[in-house]
Tab-separated table of C-alpha atoms in Angstrom:
chain	number	residue	atom	x	y	z
T	161	ARG	CA	92.341	1.981	-15.436
T	162	LYS	CA	92.077	5.749	-14.937
T	163	GLU	CA	94.663	7.866	-16.726
T	164	VAL	CA	95.546	9.687	-13.506
T	165	GLU	CA	95.058	8.055	-10.113
T	166	GLN	CA	95.103	9.750	-6.726
T	167	ASP	CA	94.142	8.717	-3.233
T	168	PRO	CA	90.992	10.784	-2.571
T	169	GLY	CA	91.695	11.035	1.179
T	170	PRO	CA	90.616	12.937	3.148
T	171	PHE	CA	93.906	13.683	4.811
T	172	ASN	CA	93.266	15.285	8.217
T	173	VAL	CA	96.410	16.851	9.656
T	174	PRO	CA	97.192	19.357	12.425
T	175	GLU	CA	98.630	22.762	11.661
T	176	GLY	CA	102.371	22.602	11.208
T	177	ALA	CA	102.394	19.023	9.953
T	178	THR	CA	104.123	17.822	6.817
T	179	VAL	CA	101.871	15.984	4.376
T	180	ALA	CA	102.644	14.184	1.117
T	181	PHE	CA	100.363	13.365	-1.796
T	182	ASN	CA	101.099	10.893	-4.546
T	183	CYS	CA	99.745	10.359	-8.002
T	184	THR	CA	100.344	7.823	-10.767
T	185	TYR	CA	99.626	8.178	-14.475
T	186	SER	CA	99.196	5.534	-17.143
T	187	ASN	CA	100.376	7.206	-20.356
T	188	SER	CA	104.158	7.064	-20.592
T	189	ALA	CA	104.052	9.616	-23.429
T	190	SER	CA	102.603	12.306	-21.148
T	191	GLN	CA	104.325	15.598	-21.777
T	192	SER	CA	103.739	17.937	-18.863
T	193	PHE	CA	102.769	17.644	-15.237
T	194	PHE	CA	101.120	19.956	-12.739
T	195	TRP	CA	99.532	20.266	-9.344
T	196	TYR	CA	96.412	22.397	-9.195
T	197	ARG	CA	94.369	23.339	-6.162
T	198	GLN	CA	90.567	23.513	-6.068
T	199	ASP	CA	88.594	25.083	-3.220
T	200	CYS	CA	84.956	24.049	-2.752
T	201	ARG	CA	84.603	23.138	-6.444
T	202	LYS	CA	85.566	26.648	-7.570
T	203	GLU	CA	87.953	27.055	-10.479
T	204	PRO	CA	91.213	25.075	-10.291
T	205	LYS	CA	94.249	27.236	-9.575
T	206	LEU	CA	97.712	26.322	-10.761
T	207	LEU	CA	99.914	25.490	-7.784
T	208	MET	CA	103.051	24.467	-9.625
T	209	SER	CA	104.445	22.716	-12.651
T	210	VAL	CA	106.399	19.533	-11.964
T	211	TYR	CA	109.785	18.698	-13.467
T	212	SER	CA	111.980	15.620	-13.382
T	213	SER	CA	114.627	17.561	-11.505
T	214	GLY	CA	112.097	18.397	-8.800
T	215	ASN	CA	111.012	21.886	-7.922
T	216	GLU	CA	110.241	23.832	-4.801
T	217	ASP	CA	108.073	26.860	-4.164
T	218	GLY	CA	108.169	27.965	-0.538
T	219	ARG	CA	106.586	25.224	1.565
T	220	PHE	CA	105.670	23.144	-1.489
T	221	THR	CA	107.932	20.613	-3.204
T	222	ALA	CA	106.962	18.603	-6.265
T	223	GLN	CA	108.743	15.637	-7.793
T	224	LEU	CA	108.302	13.660	-10.993
T	225	ASN	CA	109.573	10.119	-11.582
T	226	ARG	CA	109.076	9.353	-15.272
T	227	ALA	CA	110.367	5.773	-14.990
T	228	SER	CA	107.740	4.904	-12.368
T	229	GLN	CA	105.120	7.306	-13.816
T	230	TYR	CA	104.706	8.830	-10.398
T	231	ILE	CA	104.277	12.414	-9.189
T	232	SER	CA	104.405	13.700	-5.635
T	233	LEU	CA	103.618	16.877	-3.739
T	234	LEU	CA	105.025	17.640	-0.295
T	235	ILE	CA	103.581	20.399	1.877
T	236	ARG	CA	105.638	21.462	4.873
T	237	ASP	CA	104.385	23.425	7.895
T	238	SER	CA	100.714	23.077	6.904
T	239	LYS	CA	98.479	26.112	7.352
T	240	LEU	CA	94.720	26.214	7.831
T	241	SER	CA	94.538	27.947	4.440
T	242	ASP	CA	96.070	24.874	2.771
T	243	SER	CA	92.762	23.037	3.265
T	244	ALA	CA	91.569	22.263	-0.263
T	245	THR	CA	91.443	19.541	-2.899
T	246	TYR	CA	94.777	18.976	-4.665
T	247	LEU	CA	94.540	17.882	-8.277
T	248	CYS	CA	97.256	15.929	-10.051
T	249	VAL	CA	97.158	16.967	-13.706
T	250	ILE	CA	98.829	15.649	-16.848
T	251	GLY	CA	99.213	17.613	-20.071
T	252	ASN	CA	99.020	15.808	-23.409
T	253	THR	CA	98.942	17.553	-26.787
T	254	GLY	CA	97.386	20.629	-25.273
T	255	LYS	CA	94.620	19.168	-23.166
T	256	LEU	CA	94.809	18.574	-19.418
T	257	ILE	CA	93.818	15.288	-17.809
T	258	PHE	CA	92.798	15.608	-14.168
T	259	GLY	CA	92.952	13.173	-11.312
T	260	GLN	CA	89.956	12.981	-8.995
T	261	GLY	CA	91.823	15.009	-6.386
T	262	THR	CA	93.051	14.482	-2.847
T	263	THR	CA	91.245	16.349	-0.084
T	264	LEU	CA	93.355	17.949	2.629
T	265	GLN	CA	91.861	19.271	5.864
T	266	VAL	CA	94.250	21.117	8.150
T	267	LYS	CA	92.968	21.351	11.735
T	268	PRO	CA	93.947	23.948	14.370
O	217	ASN	CA	95.734	42.013	-16.124
O	218	ALA	CA	92.246	40.547	-16.032
O	219	GLY	CA	92.015	36.797	-15.739
O	220	VAL	CA	89.855	34.457	-17.754
O	221	MET	CA	86.284	35.717	-17.756
O	222	GLN	CA	83.197	33.593	-18.045
O	223	ASN	CA	79.557	34.505	-18.138
O	224	PRO	CA	77.023	33.903	-16.988
O	225	ARG	CA	78.253	32.535	-13.651
O	226	HIS	CA	74.976	30.734	-13.078
O	227	LEU	CA	72.514	29.606	-15.721
O	228	VAL	CA	69.188	27.864	-15.240
O	229	ARG	CA	67.530	26.232	-18.227
O	230	ARG	CA	64.481	24.017	-18.625
O	231	ARG	CA	64.858	20.716	-20.421
O	232	GLY	CA	64.860	21.245	-24.177
O	233	GLN	CA	66.145	24.824	-24.084
O	234	GLU	CA	69.509	26.007	-25.353
O	235	ALA	CA	72.431	27.081	-23.164
O	236	ARG	CA	75.164	29.449	-24.344
O	237	LEU	CA	78.272	29.829	-22.224
O	238	ARG	CA	80.849	32.523	-22.967
O	239	CYS	CA	84.552	32.713	-22.252
O	240	SER	CA	87.057	35.520	-22.791
O	241	PRO	CA	90.674	34.365	-22.433
O	242	MET	CA	93.396	36.221	-20.595
O	243	LYS	CA	94.993	39.038	-22.540
O	244	GLY	CA	97.678	37.662	-24.826
O	245	HIS	CA	96.306	34.114	-24.740
O	246	SER	CA	95.129	32.668	-28.033
O	247	HIS	CA	94.282	29.130	-26.918
O	248	VAL	CA	91.003	28.266	-25.183
O	249	TYR	CA	89.916	25.025	-23.544
O	250	TRP	CA	86.576	23.917	-22.127
O	251	TYR	CA	86.200	21.436	-19.262
O	252	ARG	CA	83.166	20.025	-17.513
O	253	GLN	CA	82.851	18.980	-13.882
O	254	LEU	CA	79.817	16.869	-13.111
O	255	PRO	CA	78.619	16.706	-9.486
O	256	GLU	CA	80.960	14.560	-7.352
O	257	GLU	CA	83.327	14.003	-10.307
O	258	GLY	CA	86.628	15.354	-11.566
O	259	LEU	CA	87.176	17.790	-14.403
O	260	LYS	CA	86.945	16.328	-17.899
O	261	PHE	CA	88.363	17.883	-21.070
O	262	MET	CA	85.817	18.782	-23.729
O	263	VAL	CA	87.394	20.881	-26.486
O	264	TYR	CA	90.501	22.892	-27.410
O	265	LEU	CA	90.236	25.877	-29.754
O	266	GLN	CA	92.373	28.552	-31.296
O	267	LYS	CA	90.960	31.554	-33.108
O	268	GLU	CA	88.614	30.245	-35.830
O	269	ASN	CA	89.906	26.661	-35.419
O	270	ILE	CA	88.893	23.615	-33.416
O	271	ILE	CA	92.113	21.814	-32.543
O	272	ASP	CA	90.787	18.895	-30.483
O	273	GLU	CA	87.140	18.086	-29.780
O	274	SER	CA	87.711	14.522	-28.609
O	275	GLY	CA	85.952	15.186	-25.286
O	276	MET	CA	82.791	16.712	-26.725
O	277	PRO	CA	79.584	14.662	-26.687
O	278	LYS	CA	78.720	13.754	-30.260
O	279	GLU	CA	75.322	15.421	-30.253
O	280	ARG	CA	73.887	18.732	-29.007
O	281	PHE	CA	77.260	20.266	-28.039
O	282	SER	CA	79.284	22.682	-30.158
O	283	ALA	CA	82.020	25.230	-29.558
O	284	GLU	CA	83.548	28.114	-31.430
O	285	PHE	CA	86.200	30.774	-30.949
O	286	PRO	CA	85.609	33.453	-33.591
O	287	LYS	CA	88.152	35.958	-34.828
O	288	GLU	CA	86.433	38.645	-32.767
O	289	GLY	CA	84.682	38.104	-29.462
O	290	PRO	CA	84.584	35.395	-26.832
O	291	SER	CA	84.595	31.644	-27.202
O	292	ILE	CA	81.099	30.130	-27.016
O	293	LEU	CA	80.097	26.690	-25.781
O	294	ARG	CA	76.598	25.899	-26.993
O	295	ILE	CA	74.391	23.122	-25.672
O	296	GLN	CA	71.196	22.493	-27.579
O	297	GLN	CA	68.105	20.777	-26.135
O	298	VAL	CA	69.595	20.532	-22.643
O	299	VAL	CA	68.839	17.517	-20.451
O	300	ARG	CA	69.163	17.084	-16.674
O	301	GLY	CA	72.462	15.237	-17.150
O	302	ASP	CA	73.998	18.423	-18.585
O	303	SER	CA	73.799	20.059	-15.133
O	304	ALA	CA	77.422	20.700	-14.215
O	305	ALA	CA	80.105	23.334	-13.785
O	306	TYR	CA	81.663	24.316	-17.113
O	307	PHE	CA	85.136	25.796	-16.832
O	308	CYS	CA	87.036	27.618	-19.514
O	309	ALA	CA	90.828	27.891	-19.474
O	310	SER	CA	93.312	29.774	-21.602
O	311	SER	CA	96.974	29.384	-22.375
O	312	PRO	CA	99.652	31.267	-24.251
O	313	LEU	CA	101.135	27.862	-25.163
O	314	THR	CA	104.673	29.218	-25.106
O	315	ARG	CA	107.646	26.946	-25.496
O	316	LEU	CA	108.819	27.921	-22.020
O	317	ALA	CA	105.601	26.978	-20.244
O	318	PRO	CA	103.776	24.465	-22.372
O	319	TYR	CA	100.212	23.702	-21.455
O	320	GLU	CA	100.006	25.790	-18.285
O	321	GLN	CA	96.361	26.733	-18.342
O	322	TYR	CA	94.568	29.371	-16.301
O	323	PHE	CA	90.945	28.849	-15.433
O	324	GLY	CA	87.940	31.121	-15.325
O	325	PRO	CA	85.414	31.061	-12.453
O	326	GLY	CA	83.116	28.690	-14.334
O	327	THR	CA	79.463	28.666	-15.343
O	328	ARG	CA	77.193	26.539	-13.191
O	329	LEU	CA	74.429	25.178	-15.391
O	330	THR	CA	71.303	23.811	-13.775
O	331	VAL	CA	68.720	22.073	-15.932
O	332	THR	CA	65.261	21.830	-14.391
């Protein structure tokens, strides 16, 4: 079983749509949680850290459920520029463990 | 504030040659990490270093690969006797590893290694 599992997609949505991505992780001792974004296999860029209390940054909302070992990312009012691969990432003792990524394509 | 810098951005080596990849962390960051992304795959952790110390090398192949982060100068990832399977994007990341933001890592643009 992979340490971090994501639906690879692709998710094809129209501009303005709301889209949700989910991710599960296997190690209950995982310490920190993130969503990164990767465009065309360039460097990953930190989108947001994820906390149990949930956190929001503009159109993006992230949630962590430690009991279910589940992380989510919600994007509201999708823009064309949101088209990218979204990486669910776990931090353990310093190193990051990446999911395979979920591809989002926002269409006009 | 300059981000993480990596060079070269593209590197072509023939089988059997050596590849040296360099990484300068963000200013104020003393922790460096190397990751590899093979074609059509996700990023995989290789090694975690602080100045003059290897903290975790659990993701490094046992042979031909080595990494260092000297007191002065950039971190170096060295691949000896490269093979076609080493062709990949190698990303370096750095972190201040503060208590307030543990493990948030910022990535450089990567070095794309092609072995012919």
